[in-house]
CSV table of C-alpha atoms and ligand atoms in Angstrom, one decimal:
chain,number,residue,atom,x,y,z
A,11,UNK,CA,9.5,0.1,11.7
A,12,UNK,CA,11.8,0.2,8.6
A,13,UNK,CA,15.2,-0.3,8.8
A,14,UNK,CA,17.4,2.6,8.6
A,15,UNK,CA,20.6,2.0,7.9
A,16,UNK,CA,22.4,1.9,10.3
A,17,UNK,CA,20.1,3.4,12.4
A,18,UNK,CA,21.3,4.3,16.2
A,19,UNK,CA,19.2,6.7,18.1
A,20,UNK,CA,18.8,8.5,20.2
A,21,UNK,CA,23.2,8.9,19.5
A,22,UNK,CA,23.5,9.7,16.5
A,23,UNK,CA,20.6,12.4,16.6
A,24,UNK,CA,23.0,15.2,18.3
A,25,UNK,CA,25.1,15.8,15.0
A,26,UNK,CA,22.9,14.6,12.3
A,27,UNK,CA,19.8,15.9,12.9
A,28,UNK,CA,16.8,14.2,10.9
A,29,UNK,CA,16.6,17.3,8.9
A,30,UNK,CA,19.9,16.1,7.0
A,31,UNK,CA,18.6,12.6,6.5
A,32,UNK,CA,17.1,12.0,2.8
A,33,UNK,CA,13.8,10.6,3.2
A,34,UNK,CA,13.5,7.7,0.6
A,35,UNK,CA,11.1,5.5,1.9
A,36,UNK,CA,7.5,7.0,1.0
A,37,UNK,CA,6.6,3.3,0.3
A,38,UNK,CA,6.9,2.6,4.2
A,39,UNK,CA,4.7,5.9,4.9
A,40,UNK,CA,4.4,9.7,3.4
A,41,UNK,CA,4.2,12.3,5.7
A,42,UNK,CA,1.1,14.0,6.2
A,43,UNK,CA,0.2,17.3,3.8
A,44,UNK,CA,-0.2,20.3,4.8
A,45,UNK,CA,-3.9,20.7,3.4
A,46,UNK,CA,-4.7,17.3,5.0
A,47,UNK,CA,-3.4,18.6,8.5
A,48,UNK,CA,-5.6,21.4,8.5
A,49,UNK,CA,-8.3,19.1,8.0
A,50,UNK,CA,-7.8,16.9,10.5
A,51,UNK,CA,-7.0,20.1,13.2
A,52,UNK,CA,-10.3,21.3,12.4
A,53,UNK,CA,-12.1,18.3,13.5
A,54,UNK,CA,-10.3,18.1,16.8
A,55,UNK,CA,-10.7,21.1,19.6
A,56,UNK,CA,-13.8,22.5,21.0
A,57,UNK,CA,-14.4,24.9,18.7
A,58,UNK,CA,-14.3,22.5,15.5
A,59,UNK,CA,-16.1,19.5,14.1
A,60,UNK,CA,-15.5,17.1,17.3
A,61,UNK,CA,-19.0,15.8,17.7
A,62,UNK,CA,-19.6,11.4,17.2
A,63,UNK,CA,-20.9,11.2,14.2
A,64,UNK,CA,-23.4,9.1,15.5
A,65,UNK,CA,-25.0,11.4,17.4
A,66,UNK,CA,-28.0,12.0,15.8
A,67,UNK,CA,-29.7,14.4,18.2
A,68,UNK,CA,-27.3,17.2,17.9
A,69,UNK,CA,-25.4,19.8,15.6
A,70,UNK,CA,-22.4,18.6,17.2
A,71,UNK,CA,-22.9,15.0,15.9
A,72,UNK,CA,-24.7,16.2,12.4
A,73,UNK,CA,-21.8,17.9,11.4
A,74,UNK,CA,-19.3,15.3,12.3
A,75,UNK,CA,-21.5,13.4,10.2
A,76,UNK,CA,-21.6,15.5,7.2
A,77,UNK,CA,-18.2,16.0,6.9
A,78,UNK,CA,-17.3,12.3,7.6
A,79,UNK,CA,-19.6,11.7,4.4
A,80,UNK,CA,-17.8,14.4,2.4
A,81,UNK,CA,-14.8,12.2,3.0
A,82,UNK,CA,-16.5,9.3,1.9
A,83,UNK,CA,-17.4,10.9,-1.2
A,84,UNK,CA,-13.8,12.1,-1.8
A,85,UNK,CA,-12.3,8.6,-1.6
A,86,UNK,CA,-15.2,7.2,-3.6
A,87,UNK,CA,-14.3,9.4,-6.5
A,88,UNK,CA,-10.8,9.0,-6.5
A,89,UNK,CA,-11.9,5.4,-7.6
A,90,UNK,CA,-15.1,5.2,-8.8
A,91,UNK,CA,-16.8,4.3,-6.7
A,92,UNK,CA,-20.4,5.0,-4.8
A,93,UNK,CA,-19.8,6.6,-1.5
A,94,UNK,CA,-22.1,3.7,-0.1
A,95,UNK,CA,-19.4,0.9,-1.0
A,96,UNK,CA,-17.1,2.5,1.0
A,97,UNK,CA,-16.6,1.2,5.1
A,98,UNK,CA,-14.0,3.3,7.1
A,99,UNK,CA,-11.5,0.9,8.8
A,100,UNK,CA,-8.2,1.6,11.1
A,101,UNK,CA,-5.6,0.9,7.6
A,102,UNK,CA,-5.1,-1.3,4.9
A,103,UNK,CA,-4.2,-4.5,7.2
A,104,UNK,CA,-7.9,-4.4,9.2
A,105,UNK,CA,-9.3,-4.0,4.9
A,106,UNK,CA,-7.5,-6.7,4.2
A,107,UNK,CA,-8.5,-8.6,7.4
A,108,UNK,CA,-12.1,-7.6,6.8
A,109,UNK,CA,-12.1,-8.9,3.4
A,110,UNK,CA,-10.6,-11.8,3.4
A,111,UNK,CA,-11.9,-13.3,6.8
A,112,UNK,CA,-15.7,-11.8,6.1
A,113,UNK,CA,-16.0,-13.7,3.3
A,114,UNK,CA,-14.0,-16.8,4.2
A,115,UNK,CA,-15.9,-16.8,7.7
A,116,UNK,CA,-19.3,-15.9,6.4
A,117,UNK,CA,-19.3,-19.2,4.4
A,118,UNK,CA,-19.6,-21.5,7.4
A,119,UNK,CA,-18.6,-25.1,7.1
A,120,UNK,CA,-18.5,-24.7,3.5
A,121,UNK,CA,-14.4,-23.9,3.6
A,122,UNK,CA,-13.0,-24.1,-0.3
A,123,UNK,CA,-10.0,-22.6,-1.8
A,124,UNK,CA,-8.3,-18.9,-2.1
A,125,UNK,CA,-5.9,-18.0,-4.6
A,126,UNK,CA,-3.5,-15.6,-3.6
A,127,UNK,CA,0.5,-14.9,-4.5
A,128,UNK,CA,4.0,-14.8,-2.8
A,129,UNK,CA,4.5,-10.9,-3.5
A,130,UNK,CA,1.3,-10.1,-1.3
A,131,UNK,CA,1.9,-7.9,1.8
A,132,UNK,CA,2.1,-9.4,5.4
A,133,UNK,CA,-1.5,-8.3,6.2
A,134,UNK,CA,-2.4,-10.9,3.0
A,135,UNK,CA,0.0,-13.4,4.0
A,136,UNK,CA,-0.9,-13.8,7.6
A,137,UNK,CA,-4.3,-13.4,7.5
A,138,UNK,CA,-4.7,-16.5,5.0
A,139,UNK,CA,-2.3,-18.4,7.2
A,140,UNK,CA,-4.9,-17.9,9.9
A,141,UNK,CA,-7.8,-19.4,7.3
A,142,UNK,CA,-5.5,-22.0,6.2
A,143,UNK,CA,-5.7,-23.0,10.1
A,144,UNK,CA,-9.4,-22.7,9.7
A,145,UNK,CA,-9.6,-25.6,7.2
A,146,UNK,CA,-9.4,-23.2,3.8
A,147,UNK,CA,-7.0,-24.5,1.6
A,148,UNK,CA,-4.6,-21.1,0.1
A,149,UNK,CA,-2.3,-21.5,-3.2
A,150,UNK,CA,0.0,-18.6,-3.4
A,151,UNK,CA,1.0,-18.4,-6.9
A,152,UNK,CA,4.9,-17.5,-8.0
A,153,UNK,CA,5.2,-14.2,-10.1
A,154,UNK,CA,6.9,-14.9,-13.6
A,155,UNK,CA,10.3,-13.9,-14.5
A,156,UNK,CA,9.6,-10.2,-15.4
A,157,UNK,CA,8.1,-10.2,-11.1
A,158,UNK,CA,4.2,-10.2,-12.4
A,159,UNK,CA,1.6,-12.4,-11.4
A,160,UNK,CA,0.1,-13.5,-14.9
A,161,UNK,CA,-3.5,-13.8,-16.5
A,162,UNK,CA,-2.3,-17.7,-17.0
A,163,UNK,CA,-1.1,-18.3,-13.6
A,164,UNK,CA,-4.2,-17.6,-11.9
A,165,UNK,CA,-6.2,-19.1,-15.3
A,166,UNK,CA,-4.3,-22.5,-14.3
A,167,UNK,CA,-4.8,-22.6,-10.6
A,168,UNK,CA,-8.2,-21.9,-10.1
A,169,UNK,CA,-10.3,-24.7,-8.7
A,170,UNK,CA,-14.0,-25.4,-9.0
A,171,UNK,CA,-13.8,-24.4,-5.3
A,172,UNK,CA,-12.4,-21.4,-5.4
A,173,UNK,CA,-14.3,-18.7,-4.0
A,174,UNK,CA,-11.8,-15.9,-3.3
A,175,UNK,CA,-8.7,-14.5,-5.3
A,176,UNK,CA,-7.0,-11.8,-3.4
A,177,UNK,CA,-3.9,-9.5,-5.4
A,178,UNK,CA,-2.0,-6.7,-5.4
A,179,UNK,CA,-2.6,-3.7,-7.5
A,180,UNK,CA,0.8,-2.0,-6.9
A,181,UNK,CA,3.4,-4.0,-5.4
A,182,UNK,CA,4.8,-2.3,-2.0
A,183,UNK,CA,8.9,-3.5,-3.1
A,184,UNK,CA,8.7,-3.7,-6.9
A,185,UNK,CA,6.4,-1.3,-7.6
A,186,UNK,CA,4.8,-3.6,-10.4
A,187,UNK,CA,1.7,-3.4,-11.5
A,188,UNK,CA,-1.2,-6.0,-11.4
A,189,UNK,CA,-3.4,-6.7,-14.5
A,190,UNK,CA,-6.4,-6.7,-12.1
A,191,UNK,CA,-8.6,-6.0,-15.2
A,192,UNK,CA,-8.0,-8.8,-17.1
A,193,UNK,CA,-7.9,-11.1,-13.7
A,194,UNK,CA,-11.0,-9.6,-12.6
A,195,UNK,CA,-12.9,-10.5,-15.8
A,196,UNK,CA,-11.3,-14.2,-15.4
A,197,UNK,CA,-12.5,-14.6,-11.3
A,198,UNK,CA,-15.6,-13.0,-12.4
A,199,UNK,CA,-16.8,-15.0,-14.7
A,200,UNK,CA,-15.3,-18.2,-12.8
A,201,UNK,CA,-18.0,-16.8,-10.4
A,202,UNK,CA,-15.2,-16.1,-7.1
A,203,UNK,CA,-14.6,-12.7,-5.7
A,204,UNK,CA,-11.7,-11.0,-6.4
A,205,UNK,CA,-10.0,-8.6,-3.6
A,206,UNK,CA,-7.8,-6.4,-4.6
A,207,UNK,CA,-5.2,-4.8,-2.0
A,208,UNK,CA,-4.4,-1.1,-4.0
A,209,UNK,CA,-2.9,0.2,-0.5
A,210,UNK,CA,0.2,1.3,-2.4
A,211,UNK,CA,-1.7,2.5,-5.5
A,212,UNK,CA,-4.3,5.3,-4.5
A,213,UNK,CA,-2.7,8.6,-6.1
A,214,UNK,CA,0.0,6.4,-8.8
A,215,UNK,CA,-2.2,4.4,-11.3
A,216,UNK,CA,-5.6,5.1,-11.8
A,217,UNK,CA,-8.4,3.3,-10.5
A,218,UNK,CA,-11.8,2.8,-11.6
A,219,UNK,CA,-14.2,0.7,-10.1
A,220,UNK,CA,-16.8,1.3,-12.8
A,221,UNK,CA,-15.0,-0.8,-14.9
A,222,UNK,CA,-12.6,-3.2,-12.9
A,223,UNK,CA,-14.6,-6.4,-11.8
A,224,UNK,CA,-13.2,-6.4,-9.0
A,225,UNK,CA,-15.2,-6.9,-5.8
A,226,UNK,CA,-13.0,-5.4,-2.6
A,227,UNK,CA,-10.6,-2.9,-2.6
A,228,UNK,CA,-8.2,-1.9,0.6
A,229,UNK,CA,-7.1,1.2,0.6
A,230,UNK,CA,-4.6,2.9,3.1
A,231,UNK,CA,-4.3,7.1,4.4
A,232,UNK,CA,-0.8,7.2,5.1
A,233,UNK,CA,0.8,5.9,1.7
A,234,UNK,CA,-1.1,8.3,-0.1
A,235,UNK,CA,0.0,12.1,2.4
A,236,UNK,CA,-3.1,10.8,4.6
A,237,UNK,CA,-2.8,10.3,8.6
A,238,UNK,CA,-2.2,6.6,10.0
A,239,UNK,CA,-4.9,4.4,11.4
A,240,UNK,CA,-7.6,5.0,8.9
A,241,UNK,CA,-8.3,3.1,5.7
A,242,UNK,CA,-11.3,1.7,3.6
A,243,UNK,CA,-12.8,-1.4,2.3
A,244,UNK,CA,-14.9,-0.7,-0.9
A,245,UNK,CA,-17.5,-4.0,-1.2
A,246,UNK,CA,-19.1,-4.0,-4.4
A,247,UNK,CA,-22.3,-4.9,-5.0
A,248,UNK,CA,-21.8,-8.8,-5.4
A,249,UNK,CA,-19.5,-8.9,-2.2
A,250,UNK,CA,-22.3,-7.2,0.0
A,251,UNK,CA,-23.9,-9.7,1.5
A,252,UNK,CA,-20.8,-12.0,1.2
A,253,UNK,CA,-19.0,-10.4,4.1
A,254,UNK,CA,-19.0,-11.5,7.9
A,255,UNK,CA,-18.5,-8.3,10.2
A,256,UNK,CA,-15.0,-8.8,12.0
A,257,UNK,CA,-15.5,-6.0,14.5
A,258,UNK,CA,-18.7,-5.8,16.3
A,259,UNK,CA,-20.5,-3.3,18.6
A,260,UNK,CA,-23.2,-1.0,17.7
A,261,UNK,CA,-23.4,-1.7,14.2
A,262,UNK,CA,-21.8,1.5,12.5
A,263,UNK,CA,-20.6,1.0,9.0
A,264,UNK,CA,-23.6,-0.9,7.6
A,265,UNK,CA,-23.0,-3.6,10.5
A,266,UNK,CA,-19.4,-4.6,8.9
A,267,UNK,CA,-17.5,-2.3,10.8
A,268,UNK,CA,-18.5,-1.4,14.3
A,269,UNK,CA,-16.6,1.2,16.6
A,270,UNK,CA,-17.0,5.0,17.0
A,271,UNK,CA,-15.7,6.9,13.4
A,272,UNK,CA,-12.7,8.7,13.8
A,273,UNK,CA,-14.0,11.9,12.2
A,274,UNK,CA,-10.5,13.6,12.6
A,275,UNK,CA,-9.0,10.8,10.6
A,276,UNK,CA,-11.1,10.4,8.1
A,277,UNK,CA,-11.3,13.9,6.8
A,278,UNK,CA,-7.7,13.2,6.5
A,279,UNK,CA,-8.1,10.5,4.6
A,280,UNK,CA,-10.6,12.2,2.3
A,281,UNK,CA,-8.7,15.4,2.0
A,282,UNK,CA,-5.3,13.1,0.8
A,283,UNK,CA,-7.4,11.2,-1.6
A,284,UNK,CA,-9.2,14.3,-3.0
A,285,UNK,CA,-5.5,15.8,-3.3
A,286,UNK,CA,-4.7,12.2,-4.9
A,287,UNK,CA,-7.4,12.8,-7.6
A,288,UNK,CA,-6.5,16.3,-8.6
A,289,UNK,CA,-2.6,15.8,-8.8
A,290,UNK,CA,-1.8,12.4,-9.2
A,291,UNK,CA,-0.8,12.0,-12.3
A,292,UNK,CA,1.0,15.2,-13.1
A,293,UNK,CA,2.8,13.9,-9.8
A,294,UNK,CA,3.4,10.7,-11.3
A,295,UNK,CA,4.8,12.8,-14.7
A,296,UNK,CA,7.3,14.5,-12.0
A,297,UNK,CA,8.2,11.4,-10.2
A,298,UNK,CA,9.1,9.9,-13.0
A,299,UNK,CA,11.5,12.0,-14.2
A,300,UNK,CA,13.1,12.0,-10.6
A,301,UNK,CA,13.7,8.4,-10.8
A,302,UNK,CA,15.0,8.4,-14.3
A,303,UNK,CA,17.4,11.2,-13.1
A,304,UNK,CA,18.3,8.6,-10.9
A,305,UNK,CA,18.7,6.1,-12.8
A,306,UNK,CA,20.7,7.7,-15.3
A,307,UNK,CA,23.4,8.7,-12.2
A,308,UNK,CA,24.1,5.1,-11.5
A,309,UNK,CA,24.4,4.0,-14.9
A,310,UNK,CA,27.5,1.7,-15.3
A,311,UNK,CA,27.7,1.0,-11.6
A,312,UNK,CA,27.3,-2.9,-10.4
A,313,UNK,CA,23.6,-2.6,-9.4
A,314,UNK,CA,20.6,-4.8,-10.9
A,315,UNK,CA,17.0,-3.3,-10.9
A,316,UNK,CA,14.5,-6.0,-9.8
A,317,UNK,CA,11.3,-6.0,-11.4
A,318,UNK,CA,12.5,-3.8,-13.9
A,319,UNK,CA,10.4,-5.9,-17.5
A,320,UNK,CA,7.1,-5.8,-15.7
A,321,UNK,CA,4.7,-2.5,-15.5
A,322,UNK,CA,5.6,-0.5,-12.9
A,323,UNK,CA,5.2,2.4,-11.3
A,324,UNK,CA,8.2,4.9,-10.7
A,325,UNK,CA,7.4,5.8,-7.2
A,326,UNK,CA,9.0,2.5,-6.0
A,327,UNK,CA,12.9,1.3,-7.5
A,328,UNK,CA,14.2,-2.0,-5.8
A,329,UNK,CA,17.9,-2.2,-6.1
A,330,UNK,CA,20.3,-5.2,-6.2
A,331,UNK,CA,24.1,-3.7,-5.9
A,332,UNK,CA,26.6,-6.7,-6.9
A,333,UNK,CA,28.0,-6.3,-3.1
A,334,UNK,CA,27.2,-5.2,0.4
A,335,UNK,CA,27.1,-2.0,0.9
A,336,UNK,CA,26.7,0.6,4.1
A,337,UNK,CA,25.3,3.6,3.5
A,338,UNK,CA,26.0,5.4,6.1
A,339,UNK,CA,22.8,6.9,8.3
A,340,UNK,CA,22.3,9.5,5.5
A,341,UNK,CA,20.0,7.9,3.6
A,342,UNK,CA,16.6,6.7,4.9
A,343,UNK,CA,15.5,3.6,3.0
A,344,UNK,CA,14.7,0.1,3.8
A,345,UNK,CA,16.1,-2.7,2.2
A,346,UNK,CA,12.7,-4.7,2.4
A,347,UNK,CA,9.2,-3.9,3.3
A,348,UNK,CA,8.9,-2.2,6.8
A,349,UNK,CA,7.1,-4.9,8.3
A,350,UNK,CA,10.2,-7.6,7.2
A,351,UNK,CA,12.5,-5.3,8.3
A,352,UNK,CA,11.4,-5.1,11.9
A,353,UNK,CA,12.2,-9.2,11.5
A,354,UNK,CA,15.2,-8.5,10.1
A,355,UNK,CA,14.4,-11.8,7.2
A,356,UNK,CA,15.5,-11.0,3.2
A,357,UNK,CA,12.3,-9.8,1.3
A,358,UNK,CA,9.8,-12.9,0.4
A,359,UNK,CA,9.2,-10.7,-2.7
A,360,UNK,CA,12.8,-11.0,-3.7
A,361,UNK,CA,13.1,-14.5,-2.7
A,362,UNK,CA,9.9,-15.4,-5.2
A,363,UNK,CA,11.9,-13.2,-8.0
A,364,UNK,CA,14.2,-15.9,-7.6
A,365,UNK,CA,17.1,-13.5,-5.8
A,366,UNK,CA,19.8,-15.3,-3.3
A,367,UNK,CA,18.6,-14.9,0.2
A,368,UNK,CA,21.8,-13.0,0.3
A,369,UNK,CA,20.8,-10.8,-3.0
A,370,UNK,CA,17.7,-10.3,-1.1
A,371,UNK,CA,19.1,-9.1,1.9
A,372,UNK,CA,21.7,-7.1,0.8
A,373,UNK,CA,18.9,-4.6,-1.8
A,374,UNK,CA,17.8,-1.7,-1.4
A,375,UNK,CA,14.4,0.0,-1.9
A,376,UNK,CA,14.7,3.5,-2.6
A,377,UNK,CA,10.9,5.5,-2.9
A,378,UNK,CA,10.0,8.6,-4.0
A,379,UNK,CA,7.2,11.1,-3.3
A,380,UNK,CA,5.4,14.4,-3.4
A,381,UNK,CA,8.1,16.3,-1.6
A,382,UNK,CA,11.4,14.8,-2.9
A,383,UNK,CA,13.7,17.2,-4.9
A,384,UNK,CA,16.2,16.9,-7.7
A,385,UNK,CA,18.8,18.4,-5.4
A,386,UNK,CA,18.0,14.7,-2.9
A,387,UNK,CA,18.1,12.6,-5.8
A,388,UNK,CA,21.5,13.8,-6.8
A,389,UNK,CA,22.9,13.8,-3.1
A,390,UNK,CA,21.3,10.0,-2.6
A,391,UNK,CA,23.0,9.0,-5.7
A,392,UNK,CA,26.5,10.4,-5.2
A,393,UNK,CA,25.8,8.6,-1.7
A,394,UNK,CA,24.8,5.5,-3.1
A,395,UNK,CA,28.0,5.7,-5.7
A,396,UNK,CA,30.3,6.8,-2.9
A,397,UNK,CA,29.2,3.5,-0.7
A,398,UNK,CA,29.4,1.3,-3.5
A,399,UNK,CA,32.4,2.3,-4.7
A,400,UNK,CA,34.0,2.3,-1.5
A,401,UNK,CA,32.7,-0.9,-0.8
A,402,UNK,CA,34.5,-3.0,-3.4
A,403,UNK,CA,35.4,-6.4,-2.1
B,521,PLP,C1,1.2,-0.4,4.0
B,521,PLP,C2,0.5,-1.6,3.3
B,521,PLP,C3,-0.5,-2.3,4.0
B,521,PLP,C4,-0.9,-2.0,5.4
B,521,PLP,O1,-1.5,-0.8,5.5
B,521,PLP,P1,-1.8,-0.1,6.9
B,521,PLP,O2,-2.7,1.0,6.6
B,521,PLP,O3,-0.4,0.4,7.4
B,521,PLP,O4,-2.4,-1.1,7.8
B,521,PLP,C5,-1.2,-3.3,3.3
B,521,PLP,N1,-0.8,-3.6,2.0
B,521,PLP,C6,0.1,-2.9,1.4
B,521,PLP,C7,0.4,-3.3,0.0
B,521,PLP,C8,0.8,-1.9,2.0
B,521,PLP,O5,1.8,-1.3,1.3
């Protein structure tokens, strides 16, 4: 649900069809290739792959099964990891869920203390709020003035109880970057588990799990041209063990995930990330350029760029203009995460950059993707212009 602005349907639909709208919020969802639908098409009627993949009796079921491995293979490999580690889930938020309950839960009455930060999504937030009504004590650290969560921050506010610290790779406003490899090596050898939520990374920075000590990794289809409702939790080889099933029922997934596998779903999933892994970075060479375009187009107008001193990726550009403005319903963006949007509150990311409720409130976050065109980011920023300066209080 993110907030389009202003967004009246069904009324306005008649004379501005969708079609006209500029799509700028990939960070809320992509839409689904064209590759990944075939996939997924091919897994669904009776003369495709639509056996249960646990049925081990049949065809029908083996070659649900193969192909749900092929996708487990795909996403492994997009981040280095061994097909094993991966366990299908409905999105990021049940990853995130999984990870952070399973191993909170799975220690008993031992509680102890998770480290987390203020820029973490809603399925982080809420989640340890539910643990921190368990008994766990949470401390969510503030980013620094650039918008990053630092190697010292976490250094100073680990505790000898600590056994989970759970960040960002890609943040889902800012777009910044997390130095999970240097924080990994830090929580490692601290001896906690690090999670790592990298639903807005897969396909924009690489990942490799060979070398990241990190020991849980959500991942998300539908930010990276995948369907919605399917994700994975990759648990490494010193969180197996370490995590309580939060889902039960016939035991699929290794025991951590019961529930029938969506084989439709999941090919989709493996298909996007496979696509991820052979064009993501000459995607990210493209993007780049779009958003400097951008960039370049507003120059000299009274707009601040948040997050703009801290690694980042260029998918994702938060803006700040010095004044409201309306944009009209040409533009599809959100001024906030979807999931604050539907709440209508000002970005907690913002506020922990230290912006005004009312800065907060009043930014936009514009994000790119595979299918946006120099032609949209020249109309979106003589839109943006237009509204701004017409808008002058
Ligand atoms: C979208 C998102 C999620 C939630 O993912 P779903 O698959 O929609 O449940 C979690 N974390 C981040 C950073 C996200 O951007």
């Amino acid at each position: 649900m993110s907030r389009i602005l202003p967004w009246s349907w069904p009324a306005a639909a008649a004379e501005n069809p969708v079609n006209d709208v500029l799509y700028f919020d990939y960070a809320a969802t992509t839409p689904v290739d064209e590759r990944v639908i075939a996939q997924m098409i091919d897994c669904l009627g009776k003369d495709g792959t639509f056996g249960n993949p646990a049925s081990r009796s049949h065809a029908f079921g083996q070659h649900a099964r193969e192909r749900v491995e092929q996708a487990r293979r795909q996403v492994a490999e997009l981040v280095g990891a061994v097909p094993a580690q991966i366990v299908w889930t409905s999105g990021a938020t049940e990853s995130n869920n999984l990870a952070l309950k399973g191993v909170a839960r799975a220690r008993g009455d031992k509680k102890g203390h998770i480290l987390s930060s203020l820029l973490e999504h809603k399925a982080v937030l809420d989640t340890l709020k539910q643990l921190e009504g368990e008994g766990f004590a949470v401390t969510y650290l503030a980013p620094d003035d650039k918008g990053a969560i630092t190697l010292d921050a976490v250094r100073a506010a680990l505790r000898e109880d600590s056994f989970l610290v759970s960040l960002m790779l890609v943040n889902n406003e800012l777009g910044t970057v997390t130095d999970v490899a240097a924080i990994g090596r830090l929580v490692r050898e601290r001896g906690a588990l690090f999670h790592v939520d990298a639903a807005q990374a897969t396909g924009k920075v690489p990942i490799d799990l060979r070398v990241l000590e990190v020991d849980l990794m959500s991942f998300s289809a539908h930010k990276t041209y995948g369907p919605k409702g399917i994700g994975a939790l990759y648990v490494g080889t010193r969180a197996l063990g370490q995590v309580q099933a939060q889902i039960h029922g016939g035991g699929h997934e290794q025991g951590l995930r019961s529930g029938t596998l969506a084989t439709h779903q999941i090919v989709g999933m493996g298909e996007a990330f496979a696509l991820a892994k052979a064009q993501g970075e000459s995607e990210r060479v493209r993007i780049a350029a779009l958003r400097d375009r951008l960039l370049d187009a507003l120059k000299g107008l009274p707009i601040l760029v948040n997050g703009v001193s801290a690694p980042r990726v260029p998918h994702t550009l938060s803006l700040t203009p010095y004044w409201d403005v309306s944009l009209g319903d040409e533009l599809a963006i959100s001024s906030t995460s979807a999931c604050n949007s539907a709440s209508n509150a000002p970005s907690h990311v913002l506020l922990a950059l230290g912006l005004r409720p009312a800065e907060a409130l009043r930014s936009l976050r514009l994000s790119f993707g595979r299918f946006t065109t120099e032609q949209e980011i020249d109309r979106a920023a003589t839109l943006i212009r237009n509204a701004l300066l017409q808008s002058v209080p």
